[in-house]
Amino acid sequence: MDPADVRTGDIVVGVDGSIPARSALSWAAAQARHTGARLHLIAVWEIPALHGWAPALPYDEDLAAAAGKVLSASARDVLGEQPTDLEIAESIVPGHPAQVLIDASARAALLVVGCRGHGTLTGALVGSVSQQCVRHARCPVVVVRGTW
């Protein structure tokens, strides 16, 4: 994704299909309705790290399509079929999730991410993508915890 795809003033939300990401999308949509900002949904995919051999399949096409399906399903489940009260943009981008969202934050008014957590002890900590976004984003960041 070219960071220019994000318009100045957009509310950018990372979408990965998880329950925390759906909660983040719901929160971001409410904020976009409140402020009149465009909601920009971003799904990120990357080729899995493989050691010792090169992938034989054209991963880019399959992973991009899968990310697109996750983005569409999440948007439909959280926002409905075609919300008329929101201006929405969608991007499906190859790369590392934190870096793509940080790059998108350069023009955004707000970056919204979910926090997965991993159990009782580590669940209290901020996840690696959300932590990187909080530390390096160039706009305010909201990390949404909880269930959708």
mmCIF file of N, CA and C in Angstrom, residues 8-70:
data_model
loop_
_atom_site.group_PDB
_atom_site.id
_atom_site.type_symbol
_atom_site.label_atom_id
_atom_site.label_comp_id
_atom_site.label_asym_id
_atom_site.label_seq_id
_atom_site.Cartn_x
_atom_site.Cartn_y
_atom_site.Cartn_z
ATOM 1 N N THR A 8 -5.487 12.305 4.532
ATOM 2 C CA THR A 8 -5.303 13.059 5.761
ATOM 3 C C THR A 8 -6.635 13.101 6.499
ATOM 4 N N GLY A 9 -6.602 12.729 7.763
ATOM 5 C CA GLY A 9 -7.810 12.737 8.582
ATOM 6 C C GLY A 9 -8.533 11.418 8.681
ATOM 7 N N ASP A 10 -8.087 10.388 7.935
ATOM 8 C CA ASP A 10 -8.721 9.066 8.022
ATOM 9 C C ASP A 10 -8.539 8.463 9.409
ATOM 10 N N ILE A 11 -9.488 7.633 9.790
ATOM 11 C CA ILE A 11 -9.323 6.747 10.934
ATOM 12 C C ILE A 11 -8.946 5.391 10.348
ATOM 13 N N VAL A 12 -7.729 4.962 10.626
ATOM 14 C CA VAL A 12 -7.201 3.707 10.086
ATOM 15 C C VAL A 12 -7.392 2.623 11.137
ATOM 16 N N VAL A 13 -7.882 1.460 10.707
ATOM 17 C CA VAL A 13 -8.052 0.337 11.625
ATOM 18 C C VAL A 13 -7.467 -0.919 10.996
ATOM 19 N N GLY A 14 -6.658 -1.637 11.785
ATOM 20 C CA GLY A 14 -6.097 -2.899 11.342
ATOM 21 C C GLY A 14 -7.110 -4.010 11.516
ATOM 22 N N VAL A 15 -7.301 -4.808 10.469
ATOM 23 C CA VAL A 15 -8.303 -5.874 10.487
ATOM 24 C C VAL A 15 -7.618 -7.203 10.182
ATOM 25 N N ASP A 16 -7.694 -8.144 11.140
ATOM 26 C CA ASP A 16 -7.107 -9.471 10.904
ATOM 27 C C ASP A 16 -8.094 -10.605 11.164
ATOM 28 N N GLY A 17 -9.343 -10.270 11.413
ATOM 29 C CA GLY A 17 -10.364 -11.287 11.620
ATOM 30 C C GLY A 17 -10.516 -11.754 13.047
ATOM 31 N N SER A 18 -9.601 -11.371 13.923
ATOM 32 C CA SER A 18 -9.684 -11.796 15.323
ATOM 33 C C SER A 18 -10.797 -11.028 16.045
ATOM 34 N N ILE A 19 -11.218 -11.557 17.177
ATOM 35 C CA ILE A 19 -12.244 -10.873 17.971
ATOM 36 C C ILE A 19 -11.756 -9.502 18.432
ATOM 37 N N PRO A 20 -10.522 -9.363 18.928
ATOM 38 C CA PRO A 20 -10.067 -8.013 19.292
ATOM 39 C C PRO A 20 -10.044 -7.049 18.101
ATOM 40 N N ALA A 21 -9.698 -7.524 16.911
ATOM 41 C CA ALA A 21 -9.700 -6.654 15.736
ATOM 42 C C ALA A 21 -11.124 -6.239 15.375
ATOM 43 N N ARG A 22 -12.077 -7.125 15.566
ATOM 44 C CA ARG A 22 -13.484 -6.767 15.319
ATOM 45 C C ARG A 22 -13.961 -5.744 16.335
ATOM 46 N N SER A 23 -13.502 -5.871 17.574
ATOM 47 C CA SER A 23 -13.822 -4.863 18.586
ATOM 48 C C SER A 23 -13.213 -3.517 18.201
ATOM 49 N N ALA A 24 -11.986 -3.550 17.692
ATOM 50 C CA ALA A 24 -11.327 -2.322 17.247
ATOM 51 C C ALA A 24 -12.090 -1.702 16.079
ATOM 52 N N LEU A 25 -12.545 -2.523 15.148
ATOM 53 C CA LEU A 25 -13.318 -2.029 14.016
ATOM 54 C C LEU A 25 -14.620 -1.394 14.478
ATOM 55 N N SER A 26 -15.295 -2.019 15.414
ATOM 56 C CA SER A 26 -16.533 -1.462 15.953
ATOM 57 C C SER A 26 -16.286 -0.112 16.619
ATOM 58 N N TRP A 27 -15.224 -0.033 17.421
ATOM 59 C CA TRP A 27 -14.884 1.220 18.097
ATOM 60 C C TRP A 27 -14.531 2.301 17.067
ATOM 61 N N ALA A 28 -13.722 1.935 16.079
ATOM 62 C CA ALA A 28 -13.302 2.891 15.054
ATOM 63 C C ALA A 28 -14.495 3.395 14.242
ATOM 64 N N ALA A 29 -15.433 2.508 13.948
ATOM 65 C CA ALA A 29 -16.628 2.919 13.205
ATOM 66 C C ALA A 29 -17.447 3.925 14.010
ATOM 67 N N ALA A 30 -17.593 3.684 15.299
ATOM 68 C CA ALA A 30 -18.325 4.637 16.148
ATOM 69 C C ALA A 30 -17.618 5.984 16.169
ATOM 70 N N GLN A 31 -16.292 5.967 16.236
ATOM 71 C CA GLN A 31 -15.526 7.212 16.232
ATOM 72 C C GLN A 31 -15.657 7.924 14.885
ATOM 73 N N ALA A 32 -15.631 7.167 13.798
ATOM 74 C CA ALA A 32 -15.792 7.765 12.469
ATOM 75 C C ALA A 32 -17.175 8.395 12.321
ATOM 76 N N ARG A 33 -18.193 7.734 12.835
ATOM 77 C CA ARG A 33 -19.543 8.313 12.794
ATOM 78 C C ARG A 33 -19.597 9.603 13.599
ATOM 79 N N HIS A 34 -18.937 9.605 14.738
ATOM 80 C CA HIS A 34 -18.939 10.771 15.633
ATOM 81 C C HIS A 34 -18.195 11.961 15.014
ATOM 82 N N THR A 35 -17.096 11.683 14.335
ATOM 83 C CA THR A 35 -16.258 12.768 13.813
ATOM 84 C C THR A 35 -16.495 13.074 12.340
ATOM 85 N N GLY A 36 -17.149 12.174 11.617
ATOM 86 C CA GLY A 36 -17.347 12.363 10.187
ATOM 87 C C GLY A 36 -16.134 11.973 9.358
ATOM 88 N N ALA A 37 -15.162 11.326 9.979
ATOM 89 C CA ALA A 37 -13.942 10.920 9.271
ATOM 90 C C ALA A 37 -14.208 9.690 8.398
ATOM 91 N N ARG A 38 -13.388 9.528 7.378
ATOM 92 C CA ARG A 38 -13.452 8.312 6.574
ATOM 93 C C ARG A 38 -12.792 7.183 7.365
ATOM 94 N N LEU A 39 -13.378 5.997 7.302
ATOM 95 C CA LEU A 39 -12.849 4.808 7.968
ATOM 96 C C LEU A 39 -12.053 4.013 6.938
ATOM 97 N N HIS A 40 -10.770 3.787 7.221
ATOM 98 C CA HIS A 40 -9.899 3.068 6.288
ATOM 99 C C HIS A 40 -9.489 1.746 6.933
ATOM 100 N N LEU A 41 -10.023 0.649 6.410
ATOM 101 C CA LEU A 41 -9.729 -0.690 6.915
ATOM 102 C C LEU A 41 -8.520 -1.248 6.182
ATOM 103 N N ILE A 42 -7.563 -1.779 6.945
ATOM 104 C CA ILE A 42 -6.363 -2.344 6.342
ATOM 105 C C ILE A 42 -6.156 -3.772 6.833
ATOM 106 N N ALA A 43 -6.073 -4.700 5.872
ATOM 107 C CA ALA A 43 -5.709 -6.090 6.166
ATOM 108 C C ALA A 43 -4.310 -6.306 5.596
ATOM 109 N N VAL A 44 -3.443 -6.909 6.379
ATOM 110 C CA VAL A 44 -2.049 -7.097 5.981
ATOM 111 C C VAL A 44 -1.747 -8.591 5.906
ATOM 112 N N TRP A 45 -1.003 -8.965 4.890
ATOM 113 C CA TRP A 45 -0.582 -10.361 4.764
ATOM 114 C C TRP A 45 0.913 -10.375 4.479
ATOM 115 N N GLU A 46 1.535 -11.480 4.870
ATOM 116 C CA GLU A 46 2.950 -11.653 4.562
ATOM 117 C C GLU A 46 3.246 -13.126 4.325
ATOM 118 N N ILE A 47 4.251 -13.379 3.527
ATOM 119 C CA ILE A 47 4.669 -14.756 3.251
ATOM 120 C C ILE A 47 5.280 -15.313 4.527
ATOM 121 N N PRO A 48 4.842 -16.484 4.963
ATOM 122 C CA PRO A 48 5.391 -17.061 6.187
ATOM 123 C C PRO A 48 6.901 -17.274 6.078
ATOM 124 N N ALA A 49 7.579 -17.080 7.174
ATOM 125 C CA ALA A 49 9.026 -17.310 7.207
ATOM 126 C C ALA A 49 9.283 -18.805 7.141
ATOM 127 N N LEU A 50 10.057 -19.199 6.158
ATOM 128 C CA LEU A 50 10.402 -20.602 5.977
ATOM 129 C C LEU A 50 11.914 -20.720 5.996
ATOM 130 N N HIS A 51 12.408 -21.701 6.678
ATOM 131 C CA HIS A 51 13.848 -21.876 6.791
ATOM 132 C C HIS A 51 14.281 -23.113 6.022
ATOM 133 N N GLY A 52 15.254 -22.942 5.139
ATOM 134 C CA GLY A 52 15.850 -24.079 4.464
ATOM 135 C C GLY A 52 15.274 -24.421 3.109
ATOM 136 N N TRP A 53 14.144 -23.807 2.711
ATOM 137 C CA TRP A 53 13.615 -24.090 1.386
ATOM 138 C C TRP A 53 12.739 -22.940 0.931
ATOM 139 N N ALA A 54 12.609 -22.821 -0.364
ATOM 140 C CA ALA A 54 11.790 -21.750 -0.946
ATOM 141 C C ALA A 54 10.382 -22.278 -1.191
ATOM 142 N N PRO A 55 9.371 -21.453 -0.988
ATOM 143 C CA PRO A 55 8.001 -21.903 -1.238
ATOM 144 C C PRO A 55 7.780 -22.186 -2.723
ATOM 145 N N ALA A 56 7.066 -23.256 -3.018
ATOM 146 C CA ALA A 56 6.804 -23.634 -4.410
ATOM 147 C C ALA A 56 5.494 -23.045 -4.909
ATOM 148 N N LEU A 57 4.642 -22.616 -4.009
ATOM 149 C CA LEU A 57 3.334 -22.082 -4.393
ATOM 150 C C LEU A 57 3.393 -20.569 -4.556
ATOM 151 N N PRO A 58 2.506 -20.022 -5.378
ATOM 152 C CA PRO A 58 2.451 -18.557 -5.499
ATOM 153 C C PRO A 58 1.708 -17.967 -4.297
ATOM 154 N N TYR A 59 2.405 -17.905 -3.161
ATOM 155 C CA TYR A 59 1.787 -17.473 -1.919
ATOM 156 C C TYR A 59 1.115 -16.109 -2.022
ATOM 157 N N ASP A 60 1.699 -15.187 -2.763
ATOM 158 C CA ASP A 60 1.177 -13.826 -2.786
ATOM 159 C C ASP A 60 -0.289 -13.784 -3.207
ATOM 160 N N GLU A 61 -0.667 -14.560 -4.229
ATOM 161 C CA GLU A 61 -2.046 -14.554 -4.686
ATOM 162 C C GLU A 61 -2.974 -15.192 -3.659
ATOM 163 N N ASP A 62 -2.600 -16.335 -3.110
ATOM 164 C CA ASP A 62 -3.446 -17.036 -2.151
ATOM 165 C C ASP A 62 -3.584 -16.256 -0.852
ATOM 166 N N LEU A 63 -2.491 -15.718 -0.350
ATOM 167 C CA LEU A 63 -2.539 -14.982 0.911
ATOM 168 C C LEU A 63 -3.269 -13.656 0.768
ATOM 169 N N ALA A 64 -3.089 -12.986 -0.352
ATOM 170 C CA ALA A 64 -3.805 -11.734 -0.583
ATOM 171 C C ALA A 64 -5.309 -11.994 -0.665
ATOM 172 N N ALA A 65 -5.691 -13.045 -1.360
ATOM 173 C CA ALA A 65 -7.115 -13.385 -1.479
ATOM 174 C C ALA A 65 -7.696 -13.743 -0.110
ATOM 175 N N ALA A 66 -6.947 -14.506 0.669
ATOM 176 C CA ALA A 66 -7.412 -14.870 2.013
ATOM 177 C C ALA A 66 -7.561 -13.635 2.888
ATOM 178 N N ALA A 67 -6.604 -12.710 2.817
ATOM 179 C CA ALA A 67 -6.701 -11.475 3.599
ATOM 180 C C ALA A 67 -7.911 -10.662 3.164
ATOM 181 N N GLY A 68 -8.185 -10.648 1.863
ATOM 182 C CA GLY A 68 -9.361 -9.936 1.366
ATOM 183 C C GLY A 68 -10.654 -10.526 1.878
ATOM 184 N N LYS A 69 -10.720 -11.845 1.943
ATOM 185 C CA LYS A 69 -11.918 -12.512 2.475
ATOM 186 C C LYS A 69 -12.109 -12.202 3.951
ATOM 187 N N VAL A 70 -11.018 -12.198 4.705
ATOM 188 C CA VAL A 70 -11.087 -11.865 6.130
ATOM 189 C C VAL A 70 -11.563 -10.429 6.313
#
